[in-house]
XYZ file of N, CA and C in Angstrom:
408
model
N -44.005 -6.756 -122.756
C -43.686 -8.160 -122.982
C -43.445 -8.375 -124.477
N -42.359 -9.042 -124.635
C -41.929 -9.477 -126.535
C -41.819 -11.181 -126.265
N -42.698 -11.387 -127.330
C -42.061 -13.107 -127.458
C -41.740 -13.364 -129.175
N -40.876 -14.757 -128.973
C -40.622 -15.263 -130.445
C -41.340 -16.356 -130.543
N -41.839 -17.251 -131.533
C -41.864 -18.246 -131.866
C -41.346 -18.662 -133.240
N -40.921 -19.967 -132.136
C -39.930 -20.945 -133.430
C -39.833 -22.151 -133.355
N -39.554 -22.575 -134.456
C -39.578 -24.326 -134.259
C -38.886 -25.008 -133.156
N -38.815 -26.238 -132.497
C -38.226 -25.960 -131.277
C -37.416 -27.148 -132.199
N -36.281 -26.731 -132.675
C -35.169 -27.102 -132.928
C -33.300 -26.589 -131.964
N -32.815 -27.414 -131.869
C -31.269 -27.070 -131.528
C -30.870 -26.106 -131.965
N -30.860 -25.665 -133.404
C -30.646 -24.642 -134.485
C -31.015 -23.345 -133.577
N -32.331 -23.490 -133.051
C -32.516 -22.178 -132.741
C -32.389 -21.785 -131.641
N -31.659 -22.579 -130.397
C -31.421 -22.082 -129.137
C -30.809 -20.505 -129.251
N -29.903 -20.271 -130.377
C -28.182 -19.112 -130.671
C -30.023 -17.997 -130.937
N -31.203 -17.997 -131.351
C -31.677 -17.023 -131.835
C -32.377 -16.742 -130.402
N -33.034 -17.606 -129.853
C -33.837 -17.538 -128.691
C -32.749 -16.546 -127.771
N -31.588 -16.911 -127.140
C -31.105 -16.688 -126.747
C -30.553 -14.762 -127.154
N -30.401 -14.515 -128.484
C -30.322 -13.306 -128.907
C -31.296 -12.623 -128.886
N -32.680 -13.510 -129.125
C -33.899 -12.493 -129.139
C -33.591 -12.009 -127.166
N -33.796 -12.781 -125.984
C -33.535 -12.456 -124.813
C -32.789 -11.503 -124.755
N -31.203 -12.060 -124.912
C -30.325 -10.698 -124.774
C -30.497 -9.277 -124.914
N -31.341 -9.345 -126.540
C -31.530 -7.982 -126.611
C -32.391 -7.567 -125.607
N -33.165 -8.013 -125.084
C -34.122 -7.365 -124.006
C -33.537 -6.747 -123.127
N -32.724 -7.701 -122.367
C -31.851 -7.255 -121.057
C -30.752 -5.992 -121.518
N -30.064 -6.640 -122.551
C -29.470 -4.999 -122.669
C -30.173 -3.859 -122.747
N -31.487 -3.869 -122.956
C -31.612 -2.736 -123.274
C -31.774 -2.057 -121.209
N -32.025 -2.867 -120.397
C -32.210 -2.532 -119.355
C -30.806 -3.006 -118.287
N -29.490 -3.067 -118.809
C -28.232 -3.209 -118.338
C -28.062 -4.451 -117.729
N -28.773 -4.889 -117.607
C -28.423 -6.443 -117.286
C -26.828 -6.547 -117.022
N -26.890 -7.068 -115.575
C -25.379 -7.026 -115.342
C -24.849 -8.784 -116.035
N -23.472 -8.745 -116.273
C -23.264 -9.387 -117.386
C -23.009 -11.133 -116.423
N -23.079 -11.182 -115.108
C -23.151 -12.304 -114.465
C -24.685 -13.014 -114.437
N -25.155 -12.079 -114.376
C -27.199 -12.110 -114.539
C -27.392 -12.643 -115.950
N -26.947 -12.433 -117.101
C -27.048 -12.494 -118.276
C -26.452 -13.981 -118.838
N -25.358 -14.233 -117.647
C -24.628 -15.606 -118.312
C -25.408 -16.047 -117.686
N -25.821 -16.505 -116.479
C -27.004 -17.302 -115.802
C -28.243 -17.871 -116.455
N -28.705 -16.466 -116.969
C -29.954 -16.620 -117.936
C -29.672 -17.574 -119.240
N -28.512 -16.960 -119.407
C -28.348 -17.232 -121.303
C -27.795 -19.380 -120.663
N -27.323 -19.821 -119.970
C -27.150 -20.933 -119.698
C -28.519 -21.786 -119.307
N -29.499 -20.808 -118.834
C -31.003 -21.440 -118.318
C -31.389 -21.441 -119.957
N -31.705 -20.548 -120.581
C -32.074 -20.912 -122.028
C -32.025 -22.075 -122.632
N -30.341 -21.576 -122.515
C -29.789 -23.001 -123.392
C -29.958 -24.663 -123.089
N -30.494 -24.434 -121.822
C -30.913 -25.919 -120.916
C -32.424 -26.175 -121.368
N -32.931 -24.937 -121.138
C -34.298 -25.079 -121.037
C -35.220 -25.648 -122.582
N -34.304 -24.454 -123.025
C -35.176 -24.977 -125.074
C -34.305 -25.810 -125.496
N -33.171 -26.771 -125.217
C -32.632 -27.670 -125.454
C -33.525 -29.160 -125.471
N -34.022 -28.686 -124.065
C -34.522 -29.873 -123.231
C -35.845 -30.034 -125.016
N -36.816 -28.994 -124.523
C -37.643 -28.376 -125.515
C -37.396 -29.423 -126.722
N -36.634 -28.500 -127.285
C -36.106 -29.275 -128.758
C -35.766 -31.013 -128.368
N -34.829 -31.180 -127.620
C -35.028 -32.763 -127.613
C -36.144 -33.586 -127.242
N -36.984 -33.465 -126.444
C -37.702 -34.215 -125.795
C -39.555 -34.023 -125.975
N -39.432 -32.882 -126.450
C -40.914 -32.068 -126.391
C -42.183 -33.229 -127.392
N -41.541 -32.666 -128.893
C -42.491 -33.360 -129.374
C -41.392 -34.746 -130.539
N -40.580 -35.640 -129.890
C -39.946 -36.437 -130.506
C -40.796 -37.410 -130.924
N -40.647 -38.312 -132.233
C -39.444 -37.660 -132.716
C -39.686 -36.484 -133.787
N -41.365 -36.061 -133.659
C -41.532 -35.215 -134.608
C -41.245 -33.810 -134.221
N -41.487 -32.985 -134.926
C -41.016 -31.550 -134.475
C -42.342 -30.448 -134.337
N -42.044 -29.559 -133.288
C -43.108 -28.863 -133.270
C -42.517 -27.514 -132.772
N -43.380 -26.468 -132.635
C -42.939 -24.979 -132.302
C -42.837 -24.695 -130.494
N -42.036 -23.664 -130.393
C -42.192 -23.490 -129.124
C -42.026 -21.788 -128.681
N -42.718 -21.258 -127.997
C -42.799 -19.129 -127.788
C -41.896 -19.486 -126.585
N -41.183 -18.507 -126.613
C -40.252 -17.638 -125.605
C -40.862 -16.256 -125.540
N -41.249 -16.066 -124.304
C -41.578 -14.435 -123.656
C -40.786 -14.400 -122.770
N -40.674 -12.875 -122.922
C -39.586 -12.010 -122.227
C -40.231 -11.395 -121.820
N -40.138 -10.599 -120.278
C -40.810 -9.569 -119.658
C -39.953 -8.804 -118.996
N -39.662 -8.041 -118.569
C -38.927 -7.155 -117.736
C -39.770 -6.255 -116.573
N -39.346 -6.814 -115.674
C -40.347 -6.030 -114.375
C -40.080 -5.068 -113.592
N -40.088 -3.924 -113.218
C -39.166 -2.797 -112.804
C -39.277 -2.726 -111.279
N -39.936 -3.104 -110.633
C -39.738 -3.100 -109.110
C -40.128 -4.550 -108.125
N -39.166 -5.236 -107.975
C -37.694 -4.829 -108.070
C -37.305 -4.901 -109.937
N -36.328 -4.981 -110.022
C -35.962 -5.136 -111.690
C -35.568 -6.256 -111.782
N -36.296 -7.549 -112.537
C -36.105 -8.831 -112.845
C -36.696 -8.678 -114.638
N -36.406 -10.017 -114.584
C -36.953 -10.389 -116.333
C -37.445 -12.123 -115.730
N -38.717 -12.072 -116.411
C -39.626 -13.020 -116.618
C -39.415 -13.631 -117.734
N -38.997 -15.159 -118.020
C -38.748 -15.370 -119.455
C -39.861 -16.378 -119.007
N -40.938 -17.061 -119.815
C -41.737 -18.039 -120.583
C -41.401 -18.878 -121.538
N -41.063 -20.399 -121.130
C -41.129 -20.994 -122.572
C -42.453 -21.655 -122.611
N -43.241 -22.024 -124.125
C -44.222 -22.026 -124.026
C -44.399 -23.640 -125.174
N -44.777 -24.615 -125.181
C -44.838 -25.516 -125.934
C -46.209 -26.623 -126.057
N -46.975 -26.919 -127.193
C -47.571 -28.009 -126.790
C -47.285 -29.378 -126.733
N -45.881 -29.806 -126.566
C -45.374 -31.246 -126.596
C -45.909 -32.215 -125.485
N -45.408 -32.779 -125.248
C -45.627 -34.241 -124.114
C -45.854 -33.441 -123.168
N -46.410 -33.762 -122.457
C -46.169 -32.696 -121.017
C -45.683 -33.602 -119.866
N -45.191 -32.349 -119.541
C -43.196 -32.929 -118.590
C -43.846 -32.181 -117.600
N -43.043 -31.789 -116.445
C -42.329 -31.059 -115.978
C -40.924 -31.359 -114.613
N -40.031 -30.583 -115.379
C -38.923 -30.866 -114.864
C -38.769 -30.705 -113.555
N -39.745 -30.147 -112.662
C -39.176 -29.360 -111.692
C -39.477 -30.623 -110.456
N -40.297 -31.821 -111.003
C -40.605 -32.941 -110.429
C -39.351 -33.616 -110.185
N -38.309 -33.567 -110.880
C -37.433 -34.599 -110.893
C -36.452 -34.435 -109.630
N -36.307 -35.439 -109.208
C -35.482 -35.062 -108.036
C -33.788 -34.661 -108.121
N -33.686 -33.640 -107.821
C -32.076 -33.209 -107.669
C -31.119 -34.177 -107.519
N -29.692 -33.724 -108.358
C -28.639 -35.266 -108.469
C -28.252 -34.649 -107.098
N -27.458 -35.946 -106.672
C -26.486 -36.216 -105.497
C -25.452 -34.913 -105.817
N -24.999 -34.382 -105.935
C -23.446 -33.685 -106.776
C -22.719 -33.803 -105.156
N -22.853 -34.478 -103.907
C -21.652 -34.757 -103.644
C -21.065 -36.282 -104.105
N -21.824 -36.905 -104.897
C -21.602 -38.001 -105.748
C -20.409 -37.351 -106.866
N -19.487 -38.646 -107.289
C -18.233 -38.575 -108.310
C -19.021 -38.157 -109.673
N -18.718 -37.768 -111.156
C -19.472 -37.947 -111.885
C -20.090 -39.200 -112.627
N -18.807 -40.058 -112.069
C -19.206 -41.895 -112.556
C -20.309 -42.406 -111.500
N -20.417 -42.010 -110.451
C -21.613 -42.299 -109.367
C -22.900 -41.722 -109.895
N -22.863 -40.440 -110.106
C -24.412 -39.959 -110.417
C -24.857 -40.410 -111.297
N -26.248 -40.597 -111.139
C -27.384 -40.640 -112.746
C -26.618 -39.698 -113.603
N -27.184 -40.675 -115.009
C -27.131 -39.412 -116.146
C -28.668 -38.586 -115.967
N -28.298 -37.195 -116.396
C -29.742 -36.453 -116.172
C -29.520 -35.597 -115.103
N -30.356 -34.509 -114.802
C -30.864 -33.894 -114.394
C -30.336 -32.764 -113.992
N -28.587 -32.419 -114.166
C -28.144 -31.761 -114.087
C -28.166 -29.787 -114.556
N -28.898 -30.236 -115.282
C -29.297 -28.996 -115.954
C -30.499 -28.298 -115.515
N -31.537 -28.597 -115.262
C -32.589 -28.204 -114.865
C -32.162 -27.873 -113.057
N -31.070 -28.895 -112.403
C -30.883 -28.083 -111.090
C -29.484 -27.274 -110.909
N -29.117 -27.092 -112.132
C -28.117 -25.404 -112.275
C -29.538 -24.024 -112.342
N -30.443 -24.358 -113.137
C -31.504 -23.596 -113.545
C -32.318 -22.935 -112.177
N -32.774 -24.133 -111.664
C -33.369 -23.678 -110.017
C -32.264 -23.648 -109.497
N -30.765 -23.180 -109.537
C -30.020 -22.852 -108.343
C -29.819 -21.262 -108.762
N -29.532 -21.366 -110.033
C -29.130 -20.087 -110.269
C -30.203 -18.822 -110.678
N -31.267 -19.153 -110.710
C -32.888 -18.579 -111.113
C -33.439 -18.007 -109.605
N -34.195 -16.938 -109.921
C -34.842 -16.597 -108.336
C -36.049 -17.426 -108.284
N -36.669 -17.729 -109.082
C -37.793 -18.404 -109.352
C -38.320 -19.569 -110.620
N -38.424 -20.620 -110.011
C -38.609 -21.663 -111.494
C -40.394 -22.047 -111.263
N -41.431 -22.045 -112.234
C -42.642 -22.549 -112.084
C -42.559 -22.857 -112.954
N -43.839 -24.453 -113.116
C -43.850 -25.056 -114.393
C -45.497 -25.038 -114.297
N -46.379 -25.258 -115.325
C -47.751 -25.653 -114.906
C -48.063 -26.040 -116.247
N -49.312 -27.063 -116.546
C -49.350 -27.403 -118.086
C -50.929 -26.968 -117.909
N -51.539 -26.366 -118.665
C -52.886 -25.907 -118.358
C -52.874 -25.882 -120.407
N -54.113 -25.992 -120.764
C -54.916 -26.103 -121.993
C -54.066 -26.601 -123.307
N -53.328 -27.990 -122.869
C -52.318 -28.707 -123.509
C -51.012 -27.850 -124.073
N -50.468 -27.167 -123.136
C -49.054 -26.861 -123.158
C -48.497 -26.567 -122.207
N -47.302 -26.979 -122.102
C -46.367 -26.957 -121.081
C -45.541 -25.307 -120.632
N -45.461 -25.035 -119.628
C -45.609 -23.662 -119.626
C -44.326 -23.147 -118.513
N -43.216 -23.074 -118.927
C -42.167 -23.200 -117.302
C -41.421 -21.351 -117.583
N -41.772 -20.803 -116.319
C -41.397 -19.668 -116.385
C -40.504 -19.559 -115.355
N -39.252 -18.902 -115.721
C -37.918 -18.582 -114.936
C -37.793 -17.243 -114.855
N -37.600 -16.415 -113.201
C -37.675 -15.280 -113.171
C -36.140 -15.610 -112.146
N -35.039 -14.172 -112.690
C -34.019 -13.380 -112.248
C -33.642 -12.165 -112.302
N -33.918 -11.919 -111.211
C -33.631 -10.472 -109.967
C -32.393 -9.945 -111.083
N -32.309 -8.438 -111.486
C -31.380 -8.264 -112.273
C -30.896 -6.767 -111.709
N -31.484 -6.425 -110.830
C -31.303 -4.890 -110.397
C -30.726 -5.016 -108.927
């Protein structure tokens, strides 16, 4: 297991996202598995950075795991901000127009569509949402 921590700024989605990558390459990550992930990132520590600890700023760990049977990667984001969790929110309509739907929530249900597994749990004041995809 490797993690980073970093401020949970916008700035640093492009590093989070590179620290990941390198993981998976090193275990071939097929490159449809990889855009999936790298789009859950970018949703996930987005969210992070906007909403976590506004309007002040605070840090947030990304762990990476790689599991060999079957072969998936476990990513962790890890934060002590507000505590959320997304996985409460109820899914948009999308056979709704885009002028019909809520704004929101779109991102977090690309994440659970395209993820084998989404858990969130907030245990000893931080918010804790781990996304696992099948990569083998």
């Amino acid at each position: 297991m490797k993690e980073v921590t970093v401020v949970a700024s916008i700035d640093n989605v492009r590093k989070v996202t590179e620290f990941v990558d390198a993981e998976l390459e090193r275990f071939d990550c097929p490159p449809k598995a990889q855009m999936q992930i790298d789009i859950a990132i970018d949703e996930l520590f987005s969210n992070i950075a906007n909403y976590a600890y506004n309007p002040e700023v605070g840090e947030a760990t990304v762990r990476v795991e790689v599991i060999e049977d079957p072969l998936s990667v476990e990513i962790t984001f890890i934060d002590n901000g507000v505590p959320y969790d997304p996985l409460k929110k109820e899914d948009p309509d999308v056979t709704l127009s885009a002028e019909e739907r809520e704004i929101g929530g779109l991102g977090i249900f690309m994440v659970k569509k395209t993820m084998d597994n989404v858990v969130y749990e907030y245990t000893n004041g931080k918010n804790i949402l781990k996304i696992v995809k099948n990569i083998g």
